[in-house]
Tab-separated table of C-alpha atoms (C1' of nucleotides) in Angstrom:
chain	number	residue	atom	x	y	z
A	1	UNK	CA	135.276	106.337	162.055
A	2	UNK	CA	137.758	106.853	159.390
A	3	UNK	CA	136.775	107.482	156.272
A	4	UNK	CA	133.008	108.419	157.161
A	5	UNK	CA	133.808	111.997	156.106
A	6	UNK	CA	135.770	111.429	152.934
A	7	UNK	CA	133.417	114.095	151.227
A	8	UNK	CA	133.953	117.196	153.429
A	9	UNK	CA	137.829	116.087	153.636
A	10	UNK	CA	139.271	115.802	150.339
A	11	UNK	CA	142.748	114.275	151.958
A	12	UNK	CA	140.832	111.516	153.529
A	13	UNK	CA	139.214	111.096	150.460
A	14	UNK	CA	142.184	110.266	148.709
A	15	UNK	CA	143.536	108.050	151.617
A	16	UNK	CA	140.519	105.846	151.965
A	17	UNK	CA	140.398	105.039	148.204
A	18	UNK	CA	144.065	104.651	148.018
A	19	UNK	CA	143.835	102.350	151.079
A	20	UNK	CA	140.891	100.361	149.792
A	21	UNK	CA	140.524	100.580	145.674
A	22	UNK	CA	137.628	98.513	145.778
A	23	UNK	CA	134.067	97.651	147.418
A	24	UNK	CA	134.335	94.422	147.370
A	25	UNK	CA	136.700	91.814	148.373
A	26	UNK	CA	134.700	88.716	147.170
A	27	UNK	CA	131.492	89.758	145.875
A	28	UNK	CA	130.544	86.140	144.881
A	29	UNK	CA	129.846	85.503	148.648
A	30	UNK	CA	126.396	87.816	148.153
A	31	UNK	CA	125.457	85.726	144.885
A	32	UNK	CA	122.169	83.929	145.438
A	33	UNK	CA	123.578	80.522	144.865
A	34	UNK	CA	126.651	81.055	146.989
A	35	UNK	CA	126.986	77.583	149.683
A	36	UNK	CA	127.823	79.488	153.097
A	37	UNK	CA	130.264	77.654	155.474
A	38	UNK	CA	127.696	78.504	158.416
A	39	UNK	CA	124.104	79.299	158.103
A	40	UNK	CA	123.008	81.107	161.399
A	41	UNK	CA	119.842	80.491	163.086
A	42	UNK	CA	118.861	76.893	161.154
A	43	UNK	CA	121.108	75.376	163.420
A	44	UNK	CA	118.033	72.848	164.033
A	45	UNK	CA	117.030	72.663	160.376
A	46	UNK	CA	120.826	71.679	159.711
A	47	UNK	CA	120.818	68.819	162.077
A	48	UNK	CA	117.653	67.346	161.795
A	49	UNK	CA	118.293	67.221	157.434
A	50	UNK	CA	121.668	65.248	158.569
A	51	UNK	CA	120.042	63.027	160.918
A	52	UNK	CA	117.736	62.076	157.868
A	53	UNK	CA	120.523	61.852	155.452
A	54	UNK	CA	123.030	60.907	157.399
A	55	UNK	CA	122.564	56.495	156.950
A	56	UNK	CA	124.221	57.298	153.505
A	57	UNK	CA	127.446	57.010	155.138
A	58	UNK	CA	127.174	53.244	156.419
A	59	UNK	CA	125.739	52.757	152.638
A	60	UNK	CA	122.385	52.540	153.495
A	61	UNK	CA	119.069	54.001	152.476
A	62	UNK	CA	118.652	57.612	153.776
A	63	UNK	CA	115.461	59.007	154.694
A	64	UNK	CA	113.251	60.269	152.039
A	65	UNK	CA	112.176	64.765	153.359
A	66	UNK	CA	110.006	67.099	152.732
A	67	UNK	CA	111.319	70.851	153.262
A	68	UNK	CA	108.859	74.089	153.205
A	69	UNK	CA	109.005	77.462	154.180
A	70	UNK	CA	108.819	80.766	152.234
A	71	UNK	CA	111.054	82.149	150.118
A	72	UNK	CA	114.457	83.399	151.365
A	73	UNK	CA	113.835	81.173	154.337
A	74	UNK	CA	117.217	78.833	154.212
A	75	UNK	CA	115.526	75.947	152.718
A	76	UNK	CA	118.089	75.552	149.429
A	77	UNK	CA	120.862	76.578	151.401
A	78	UNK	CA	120.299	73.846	154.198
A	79	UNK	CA	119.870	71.414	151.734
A	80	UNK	CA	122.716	72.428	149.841
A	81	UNK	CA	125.405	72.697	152.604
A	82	UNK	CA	124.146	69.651	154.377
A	83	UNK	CA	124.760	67.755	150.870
A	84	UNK	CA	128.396	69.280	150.283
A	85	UNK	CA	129.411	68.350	154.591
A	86	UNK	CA	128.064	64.563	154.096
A	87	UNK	CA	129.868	64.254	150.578
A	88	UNK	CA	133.263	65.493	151.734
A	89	UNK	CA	132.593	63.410	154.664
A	90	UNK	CA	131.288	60.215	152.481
A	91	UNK	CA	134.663	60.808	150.769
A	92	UNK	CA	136.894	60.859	153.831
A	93	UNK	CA	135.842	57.042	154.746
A	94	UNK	CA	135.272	56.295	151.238
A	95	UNK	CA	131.761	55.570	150.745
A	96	UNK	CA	130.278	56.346	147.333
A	97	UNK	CA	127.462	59.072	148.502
A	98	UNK	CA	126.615	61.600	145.436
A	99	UNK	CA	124.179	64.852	146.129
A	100	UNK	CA	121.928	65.819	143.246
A	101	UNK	CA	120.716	69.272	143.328
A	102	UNK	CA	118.159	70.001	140.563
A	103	UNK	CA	116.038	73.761	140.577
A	104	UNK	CA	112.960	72.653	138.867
A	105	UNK	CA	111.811	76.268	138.420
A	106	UNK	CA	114.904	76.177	136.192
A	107	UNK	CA	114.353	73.055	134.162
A	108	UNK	CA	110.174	73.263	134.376
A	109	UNK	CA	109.683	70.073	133.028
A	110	UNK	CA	109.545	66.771	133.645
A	111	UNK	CA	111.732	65.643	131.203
A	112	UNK	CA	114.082	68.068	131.789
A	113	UNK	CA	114.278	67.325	135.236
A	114	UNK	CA	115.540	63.398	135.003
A	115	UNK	CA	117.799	64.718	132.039
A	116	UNK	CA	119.497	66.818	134.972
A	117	UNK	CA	119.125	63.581	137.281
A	118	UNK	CA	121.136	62.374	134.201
A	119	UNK	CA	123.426	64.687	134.129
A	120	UNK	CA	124.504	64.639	137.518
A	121	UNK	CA	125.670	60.560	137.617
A	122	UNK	CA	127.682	62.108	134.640
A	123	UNK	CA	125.179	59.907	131.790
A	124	UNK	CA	125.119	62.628	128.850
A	125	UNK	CA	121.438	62.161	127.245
A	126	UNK	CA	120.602	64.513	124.437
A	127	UNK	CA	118.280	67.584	125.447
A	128	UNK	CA	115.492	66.522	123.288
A	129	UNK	CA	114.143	63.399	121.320
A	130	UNK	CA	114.063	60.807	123.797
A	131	UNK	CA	110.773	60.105	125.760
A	132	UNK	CA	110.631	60.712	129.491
A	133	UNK	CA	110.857	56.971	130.163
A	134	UNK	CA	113.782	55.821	128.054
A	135	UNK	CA	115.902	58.923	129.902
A	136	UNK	CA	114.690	56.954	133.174
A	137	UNK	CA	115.635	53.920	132.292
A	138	UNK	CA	119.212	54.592	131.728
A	139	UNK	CA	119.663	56.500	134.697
A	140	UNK	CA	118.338	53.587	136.469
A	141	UNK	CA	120.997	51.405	134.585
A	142	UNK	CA	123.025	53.356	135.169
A	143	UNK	CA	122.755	54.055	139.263
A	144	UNK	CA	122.599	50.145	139.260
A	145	UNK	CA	125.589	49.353	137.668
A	146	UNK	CA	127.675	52.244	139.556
A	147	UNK	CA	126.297	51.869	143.184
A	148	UNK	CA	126.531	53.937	146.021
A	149	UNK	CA	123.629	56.182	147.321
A	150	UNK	CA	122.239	59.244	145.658
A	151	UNK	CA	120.338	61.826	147.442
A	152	UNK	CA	118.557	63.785	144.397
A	153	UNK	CA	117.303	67.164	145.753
A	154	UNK	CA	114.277	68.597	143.889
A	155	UNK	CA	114.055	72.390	144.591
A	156	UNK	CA	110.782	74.343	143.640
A	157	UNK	CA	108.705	70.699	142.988
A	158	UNK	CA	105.974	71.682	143.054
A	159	UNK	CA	106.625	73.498	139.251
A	160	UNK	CA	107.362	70.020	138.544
A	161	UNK	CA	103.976	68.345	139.540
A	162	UNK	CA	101.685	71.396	137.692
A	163	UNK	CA	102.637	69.856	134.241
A	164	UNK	CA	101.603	66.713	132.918
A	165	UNK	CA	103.619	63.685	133.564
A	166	UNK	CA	105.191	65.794	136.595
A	167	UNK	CA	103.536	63.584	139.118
A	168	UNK	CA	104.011	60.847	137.379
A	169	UNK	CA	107.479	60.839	137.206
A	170	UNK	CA	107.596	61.960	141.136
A	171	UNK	CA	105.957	58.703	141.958
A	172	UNK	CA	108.173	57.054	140.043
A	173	UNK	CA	111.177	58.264	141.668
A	174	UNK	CA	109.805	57.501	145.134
A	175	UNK	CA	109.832	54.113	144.145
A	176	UNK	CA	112.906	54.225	142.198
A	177	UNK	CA	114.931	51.933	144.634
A	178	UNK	CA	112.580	49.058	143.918
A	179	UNK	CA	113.896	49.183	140.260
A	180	UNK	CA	117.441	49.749	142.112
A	181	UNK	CA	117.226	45.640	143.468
A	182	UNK	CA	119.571	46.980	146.391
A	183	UNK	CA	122.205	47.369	144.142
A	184	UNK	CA	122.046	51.130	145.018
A	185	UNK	CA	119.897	54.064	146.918
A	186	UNK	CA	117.863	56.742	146.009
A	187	UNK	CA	116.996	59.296	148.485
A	188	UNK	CA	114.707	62.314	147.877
A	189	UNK	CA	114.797	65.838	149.192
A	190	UNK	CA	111.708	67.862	148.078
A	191	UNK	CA	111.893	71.548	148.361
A	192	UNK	CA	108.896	73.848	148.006
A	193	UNK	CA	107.497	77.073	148.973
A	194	UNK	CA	103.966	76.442	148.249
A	195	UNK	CA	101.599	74.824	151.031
A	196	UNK	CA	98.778	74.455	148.391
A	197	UNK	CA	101.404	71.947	146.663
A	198	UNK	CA	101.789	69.649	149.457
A	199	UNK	CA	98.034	69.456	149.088
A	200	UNK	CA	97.391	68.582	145.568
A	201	UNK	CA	99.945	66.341	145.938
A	202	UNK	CA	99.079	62.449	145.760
A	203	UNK	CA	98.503	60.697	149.078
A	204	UNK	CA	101.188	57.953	148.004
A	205	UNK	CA	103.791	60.493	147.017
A	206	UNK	CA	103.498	62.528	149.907
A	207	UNK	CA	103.732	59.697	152.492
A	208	UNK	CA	106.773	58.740	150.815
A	209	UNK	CA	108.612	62.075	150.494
A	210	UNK	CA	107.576	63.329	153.473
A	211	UNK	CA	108.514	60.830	155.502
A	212	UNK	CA	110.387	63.927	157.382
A	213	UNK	CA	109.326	67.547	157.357
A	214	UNK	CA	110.745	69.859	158.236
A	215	UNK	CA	109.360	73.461	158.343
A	216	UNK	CA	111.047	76.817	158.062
A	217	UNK	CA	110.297	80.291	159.503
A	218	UNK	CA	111.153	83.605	157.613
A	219	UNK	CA	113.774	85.294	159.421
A	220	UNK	CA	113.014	87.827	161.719
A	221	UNK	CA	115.005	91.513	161.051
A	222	UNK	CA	117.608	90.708	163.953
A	223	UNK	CA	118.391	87.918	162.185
A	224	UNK	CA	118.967	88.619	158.422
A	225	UNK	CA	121.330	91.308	160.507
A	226	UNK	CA	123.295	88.458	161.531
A	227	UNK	CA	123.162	86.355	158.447
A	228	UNK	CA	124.139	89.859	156.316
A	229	UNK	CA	126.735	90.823	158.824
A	230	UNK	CA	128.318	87.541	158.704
A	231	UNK	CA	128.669	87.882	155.102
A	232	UNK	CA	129.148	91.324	154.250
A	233	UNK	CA	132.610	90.141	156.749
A	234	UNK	CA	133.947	88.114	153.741
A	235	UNK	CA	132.388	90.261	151.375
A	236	UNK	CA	133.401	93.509	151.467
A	237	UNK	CA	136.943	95.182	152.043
A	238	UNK	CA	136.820	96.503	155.758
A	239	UNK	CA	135.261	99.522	156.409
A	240	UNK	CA	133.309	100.116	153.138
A	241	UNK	CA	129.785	99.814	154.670
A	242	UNK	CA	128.500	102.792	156.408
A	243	UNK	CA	126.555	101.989	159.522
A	244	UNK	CA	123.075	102.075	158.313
A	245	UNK	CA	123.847	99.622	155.553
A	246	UNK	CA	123.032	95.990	156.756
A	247	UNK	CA	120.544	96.996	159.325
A	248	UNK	CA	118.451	98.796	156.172
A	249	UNK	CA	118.743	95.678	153.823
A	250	UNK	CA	117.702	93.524	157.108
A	251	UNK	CA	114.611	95.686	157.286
A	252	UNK	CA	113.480	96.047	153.939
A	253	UNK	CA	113.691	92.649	153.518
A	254	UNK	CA	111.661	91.792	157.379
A	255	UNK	CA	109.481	93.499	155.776
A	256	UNK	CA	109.207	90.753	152.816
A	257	UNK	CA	108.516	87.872	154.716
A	258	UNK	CA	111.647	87.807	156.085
A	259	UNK	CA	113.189	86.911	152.967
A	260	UNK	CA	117.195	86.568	153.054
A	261	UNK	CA	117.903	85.936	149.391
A	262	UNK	CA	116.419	89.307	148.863
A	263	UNK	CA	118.557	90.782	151.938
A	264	UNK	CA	121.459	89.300	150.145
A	265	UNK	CA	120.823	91.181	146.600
A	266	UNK	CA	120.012	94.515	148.096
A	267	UNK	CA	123.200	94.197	150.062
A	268	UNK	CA	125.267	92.760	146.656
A	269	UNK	CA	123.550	95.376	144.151
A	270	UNK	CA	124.026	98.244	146.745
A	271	UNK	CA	127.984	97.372	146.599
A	272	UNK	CA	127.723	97.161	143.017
A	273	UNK	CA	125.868	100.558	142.323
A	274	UNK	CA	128.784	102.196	144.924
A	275	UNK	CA	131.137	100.468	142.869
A	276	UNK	CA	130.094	101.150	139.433
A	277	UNK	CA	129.897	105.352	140.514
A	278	UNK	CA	133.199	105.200	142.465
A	279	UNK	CA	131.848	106.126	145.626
A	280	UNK	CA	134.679	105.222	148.576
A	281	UNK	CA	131.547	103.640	150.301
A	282	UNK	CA	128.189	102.059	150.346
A	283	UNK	CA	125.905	103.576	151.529
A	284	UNK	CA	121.523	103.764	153.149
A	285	UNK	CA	120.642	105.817	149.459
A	286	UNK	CA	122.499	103.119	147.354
A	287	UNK	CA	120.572	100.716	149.154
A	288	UNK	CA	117.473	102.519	148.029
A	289	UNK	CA	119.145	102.794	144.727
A	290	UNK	CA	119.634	98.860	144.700
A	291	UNK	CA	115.549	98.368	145.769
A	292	UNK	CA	114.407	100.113	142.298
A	293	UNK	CA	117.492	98.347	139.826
A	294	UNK	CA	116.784	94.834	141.103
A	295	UNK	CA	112.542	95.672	140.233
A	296	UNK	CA	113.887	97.419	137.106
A	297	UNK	CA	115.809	94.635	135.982
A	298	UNK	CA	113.460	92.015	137.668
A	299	UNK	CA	110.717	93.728	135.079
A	300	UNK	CA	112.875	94.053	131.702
A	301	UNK	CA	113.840	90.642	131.887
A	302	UNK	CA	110.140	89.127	132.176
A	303	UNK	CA	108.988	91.693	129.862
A	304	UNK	CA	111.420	91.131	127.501
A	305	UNK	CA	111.173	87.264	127.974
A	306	UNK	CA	107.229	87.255	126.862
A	307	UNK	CA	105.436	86.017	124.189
A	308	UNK	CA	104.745	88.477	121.199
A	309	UNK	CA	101.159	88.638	121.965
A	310	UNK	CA	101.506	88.383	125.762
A	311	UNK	CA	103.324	91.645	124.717
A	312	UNK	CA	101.035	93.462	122.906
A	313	UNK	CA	98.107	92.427	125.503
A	314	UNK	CA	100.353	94.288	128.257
A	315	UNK	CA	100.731	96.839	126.262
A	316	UNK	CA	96.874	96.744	125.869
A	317	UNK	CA	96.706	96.889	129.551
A	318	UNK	CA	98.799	100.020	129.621
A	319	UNK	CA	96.775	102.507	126.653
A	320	UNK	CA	93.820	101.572	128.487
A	321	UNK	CA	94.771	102.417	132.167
A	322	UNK	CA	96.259	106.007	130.400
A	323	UNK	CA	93.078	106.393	128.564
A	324	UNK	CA	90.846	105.673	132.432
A	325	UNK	CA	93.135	107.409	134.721
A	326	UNK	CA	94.798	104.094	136.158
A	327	UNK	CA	91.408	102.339	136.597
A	328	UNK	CA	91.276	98.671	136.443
A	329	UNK	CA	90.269	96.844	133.149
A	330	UNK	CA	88.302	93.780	132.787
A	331	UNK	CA	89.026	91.242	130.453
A	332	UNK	CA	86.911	91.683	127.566
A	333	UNK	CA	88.326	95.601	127.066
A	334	UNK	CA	91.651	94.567	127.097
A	335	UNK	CA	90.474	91.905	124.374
A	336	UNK	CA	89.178	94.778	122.370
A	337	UNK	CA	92.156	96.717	122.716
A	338	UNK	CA	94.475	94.136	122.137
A	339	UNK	CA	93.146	93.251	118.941
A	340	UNK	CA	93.120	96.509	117.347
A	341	UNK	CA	96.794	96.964	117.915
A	342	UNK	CA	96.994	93.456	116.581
A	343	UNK	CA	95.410	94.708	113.477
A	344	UNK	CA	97.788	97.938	113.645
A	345	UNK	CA	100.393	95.545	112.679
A	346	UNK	CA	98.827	93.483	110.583
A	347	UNK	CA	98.392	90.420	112.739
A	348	UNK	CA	96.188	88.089	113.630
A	349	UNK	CA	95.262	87.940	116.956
A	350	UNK	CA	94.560	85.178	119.495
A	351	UNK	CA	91.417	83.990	120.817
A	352	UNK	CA	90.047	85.427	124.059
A	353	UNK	CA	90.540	82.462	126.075
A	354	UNK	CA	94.359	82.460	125.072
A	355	UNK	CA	94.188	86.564	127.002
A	356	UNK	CA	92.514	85.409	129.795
A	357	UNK	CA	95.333	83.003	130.421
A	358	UNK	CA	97.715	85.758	129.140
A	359	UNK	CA	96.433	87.900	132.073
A	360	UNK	CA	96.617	85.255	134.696
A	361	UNK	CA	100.013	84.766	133.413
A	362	UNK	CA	101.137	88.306	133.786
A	363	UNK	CA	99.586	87.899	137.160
A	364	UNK	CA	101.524	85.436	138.708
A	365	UNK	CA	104.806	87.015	136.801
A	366	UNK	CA	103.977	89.741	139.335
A	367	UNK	CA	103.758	92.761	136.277
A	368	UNK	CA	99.843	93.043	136.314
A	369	UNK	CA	97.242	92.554	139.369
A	370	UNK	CA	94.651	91.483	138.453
A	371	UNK	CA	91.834	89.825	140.482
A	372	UNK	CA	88.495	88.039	139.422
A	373	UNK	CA	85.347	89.934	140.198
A	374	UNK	CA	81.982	89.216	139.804
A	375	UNK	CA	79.653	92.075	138.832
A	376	UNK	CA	76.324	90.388	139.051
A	377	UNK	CA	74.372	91.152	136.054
A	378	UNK	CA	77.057	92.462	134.185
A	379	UNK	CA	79.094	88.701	134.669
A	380	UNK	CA	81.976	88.023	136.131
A	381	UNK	CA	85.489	88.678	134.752
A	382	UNK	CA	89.154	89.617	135.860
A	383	UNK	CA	89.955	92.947	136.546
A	384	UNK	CA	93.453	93.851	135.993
A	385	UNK	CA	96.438	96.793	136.880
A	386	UNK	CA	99.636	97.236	135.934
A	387	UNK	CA	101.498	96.467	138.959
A	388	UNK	CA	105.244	97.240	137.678
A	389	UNK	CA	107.184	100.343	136.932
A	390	UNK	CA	105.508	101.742	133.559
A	391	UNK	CA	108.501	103.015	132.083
A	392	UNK	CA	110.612	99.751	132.796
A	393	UNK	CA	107.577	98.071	131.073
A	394	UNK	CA	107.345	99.816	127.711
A	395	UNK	CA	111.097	100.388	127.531
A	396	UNK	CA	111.183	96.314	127.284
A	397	UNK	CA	108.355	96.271	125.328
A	398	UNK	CA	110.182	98.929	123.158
A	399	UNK	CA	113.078	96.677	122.477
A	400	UNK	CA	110.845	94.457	120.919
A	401	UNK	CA	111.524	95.268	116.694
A	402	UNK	CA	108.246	94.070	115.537
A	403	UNK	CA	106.088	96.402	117.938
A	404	UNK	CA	108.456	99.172	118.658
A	405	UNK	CA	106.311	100.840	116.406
A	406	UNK	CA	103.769	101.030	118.738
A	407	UNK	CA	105.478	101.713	121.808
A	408	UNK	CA	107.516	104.758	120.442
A	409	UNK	CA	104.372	106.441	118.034
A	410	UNK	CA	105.917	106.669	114.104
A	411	UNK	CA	109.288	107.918	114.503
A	412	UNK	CA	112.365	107.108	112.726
B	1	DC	C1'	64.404	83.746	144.135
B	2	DA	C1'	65.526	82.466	139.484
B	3	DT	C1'	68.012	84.401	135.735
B	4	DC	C1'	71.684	85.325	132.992
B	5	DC	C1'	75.888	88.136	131.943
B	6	DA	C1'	80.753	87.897	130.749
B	7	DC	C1'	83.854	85.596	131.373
B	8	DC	C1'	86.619	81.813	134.156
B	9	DG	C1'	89.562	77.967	133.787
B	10	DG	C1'	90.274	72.701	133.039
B	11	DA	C1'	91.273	69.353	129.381
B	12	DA	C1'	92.541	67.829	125.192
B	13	DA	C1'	94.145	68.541	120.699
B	14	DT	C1'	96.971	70.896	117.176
B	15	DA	C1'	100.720	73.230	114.891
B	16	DG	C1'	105.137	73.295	113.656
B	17	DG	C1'	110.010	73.373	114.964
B	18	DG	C1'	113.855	70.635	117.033
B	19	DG	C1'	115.654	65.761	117.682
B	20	DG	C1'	116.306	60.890	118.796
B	21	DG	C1'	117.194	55.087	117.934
B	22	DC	C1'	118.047	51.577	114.892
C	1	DG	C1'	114.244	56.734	106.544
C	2	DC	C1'	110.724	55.606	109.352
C	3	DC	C1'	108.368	56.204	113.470
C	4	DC	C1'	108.468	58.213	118.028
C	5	DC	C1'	109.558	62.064	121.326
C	6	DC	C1'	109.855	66.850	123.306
C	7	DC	C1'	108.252	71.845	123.778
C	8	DT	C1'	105.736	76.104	123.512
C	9	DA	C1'	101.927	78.832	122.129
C	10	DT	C1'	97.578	78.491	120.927
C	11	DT	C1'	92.773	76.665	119.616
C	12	DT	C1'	88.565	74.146	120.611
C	13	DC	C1'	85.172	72.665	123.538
C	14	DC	C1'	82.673	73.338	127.439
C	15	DG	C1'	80.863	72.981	132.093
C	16	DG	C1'	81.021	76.468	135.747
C	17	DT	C1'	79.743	80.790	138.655
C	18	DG	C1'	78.961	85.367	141.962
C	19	DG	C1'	75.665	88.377	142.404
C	20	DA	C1'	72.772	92.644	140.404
C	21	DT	C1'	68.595	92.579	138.359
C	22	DG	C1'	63.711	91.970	137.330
DNA sequence: CATCCACCGGAAATAGGGGGGC
DNA sequence: GCCCCCCTATTTCCGGTGGATG
């Protein structure tokens, strides 16, 4: 219990900080793409991804799966740790067995995608220039020539099949080992959160890449307890959490869908805001301190990351729900409003199609709400809120030179 | 019960800026 | 240099559509 009343006690105060310096020991553990050495509760998951995999190491074809599951659920972290065990096991007997792990929410496209297929057999291809196909056809070469199997995990596909060419170059990839003449393997482990995907999805793909399926749970509040608590072990210099600490960030994020990625950040940015004010420990109110930075950066960054007029439509959004009291506004008053701050700054403004995408953009960014309603007579449209901190919102919108103007009124 | 509003949202095409291979 | 490719934001075109109204 040391250390617990470091406040009221200014001696112990000194001691504990003297004793411990820091929050953390190795905050890295609590990044979101940190590999754990054991992932509690997917014991199952973990086996039944090796069983699939596992024909790699007698050089032949591994099974093609399918994972799913909600966010935070353990999908890319199976995946991942099942790919780094059967490497470093590939390596021990010397079989040539290479894991590619590509985020496809992170390289949307599909060209971008096979340039990062590229990139992991170590082929250098040039970011832009070269179609689709050509990039294809030297990884093939490529794979041919070297040998071995290659298990190519695709994490968030289905951002990959919503553009054009995406399913395209899925199907091609599930037959890739035909072009391969047994010379080498391809394996494929599709990762997705979206059920809808799996649907749209076409009958031939599917079969093929989900040949195995595997299905995971959210995480019930006991466990993300376990998973933090594990964690926070290697994290965090001993004796730095207060009680409340993990059990909080297991709740808040039960609450989400059981969600551990999101346990993981409260529990990392908490450390970091108790680090950053010198506070001896961490604590249930910098957890609740942690819950509004991660939204507040979560909300700068897409703000700031938008499209000039996807910025001046939010900002649309916003004049109008001050002017109506936080009432919903459909699409055509946005339009109206949009355009006459357009004209404020003496630009031309896009057509009203381009806003209605705008606002189902802003929608699935998670900033606005914004539902389509029909109101009989008076036709149907989309009805949208603001459904983000306002004053995270402008303040991005405020770093923006060109309308800063408008944001901040006619100073300077 | 048919009408008709006020958009919805898919598809294709364009603009215009950045780069190949040979 | 020529011809082809990629990428994002946007335009053009256009066939829907839920439900209050007459």
């Amino acid at each position: 219990m040391a250390g617990t009343r470091g406040v009221s006690d200014p001696l112990e105060d000194v001691f504990s900080k003297a004793l411990l310096r820091r929050i953390f020991r190795k905050r890295w553990v609590l990044l979101p793409d940190y590999v754990p050495d054991t992932l509690p509760h997917r014991e199952k998951e973990l086996r039944r991804l090796a069983e699939v995999l596992a024909p790699a190491l007698r050089g032949e074809k591994p099974g093609n799966a399918f994972l799913y599951g909600l966010t935070g659920t353990g999908k890319t972290a199976v995946a991942r740790h099942v790919l780094l065990r059967l490497e470093s096991r590939a390596r021990e007997i010397g079989v040539a067995v290479k894991g590619i792990y590509v985020n496809v929410r992170q390289r949307e496209t599909p060209y971008r995608v096979v340039a990062a297929i590229a990139e992991g057999i170590g082929l250098r291809v040039p970011f832009t220039g070269l179609s689709v196909g050509e990039v294809y056809e030297r990884v093939m070469k490529k794979v041919s020539r070297l040998g071995g199997v290659y298990i190519i995990v695709l994490d968030e596909i289905d951002f990959l099949s919503k553009r054009s060419g995406g399913q395209d170059l899925l199907y091609r990839l599930t037959r890739a080992n035909q072009d391969l003449g047994g010379r080498a393997w391809i394996s494929l482990v599709g990762i997705t959160n979206s059920l809808s995907f799996v649907e749209s999805l076409e009958p031939r793909v599917r079969s093929s890449l989900g040949e195995v399926e595997l299905v995971f749970q959210p995480y019930t509040a006991p466990q993300l307890r376990d998973i933090l608590e594990e964690r926070a072990r290697e994290a965090f210099n001993p004796g730095v959490l207060s009680e409340g600490v993990v059990p909080l960030c297991a709740a808040l994020a039960a609450r989400e869908h059981g969600d551990a990625r999101r346990a993981l950040d409260l529990l990392r940015v908490a450390g970091e805001i108790a680090e950053r004010r010198g506070d001896p420990m961490v604590t249930e109110e910098h957890v609740y301190a942690a819950r509004v930075e991660i939204e507040r950066d979560r909300v700068g960054e897409v703000v700031r990351g938008l499209p000039l007029h996807a910025k001046l439509v939010l900002l649309a959004i916003i004049r109008l729900q001050e002017s109506r009291g936080g009432r919903s506004v459909s699409t055509g008053e946005v339009y109206e409003e949009y355009k006459r701050l357009a004209a404020e700054l003496g630009l031309e403004h896009v057509t009203l199609r381009r806003v209605s995408g705008i606002l189902s953009e802003l929608d699935m960014l998670g900033i606005v709400r914004s539902r389509v309603v029909s109101r009989g007579r008076y036709g149907k449209t989309r009805e949208a809120v603001v459904d983000a901190d306002i004053n995270a919102v402008l303040e991005a919108l405020g770093d923006d030179p060109t309308i800063a103007r408008l944001v901040y009124g006619d100073e300077s």
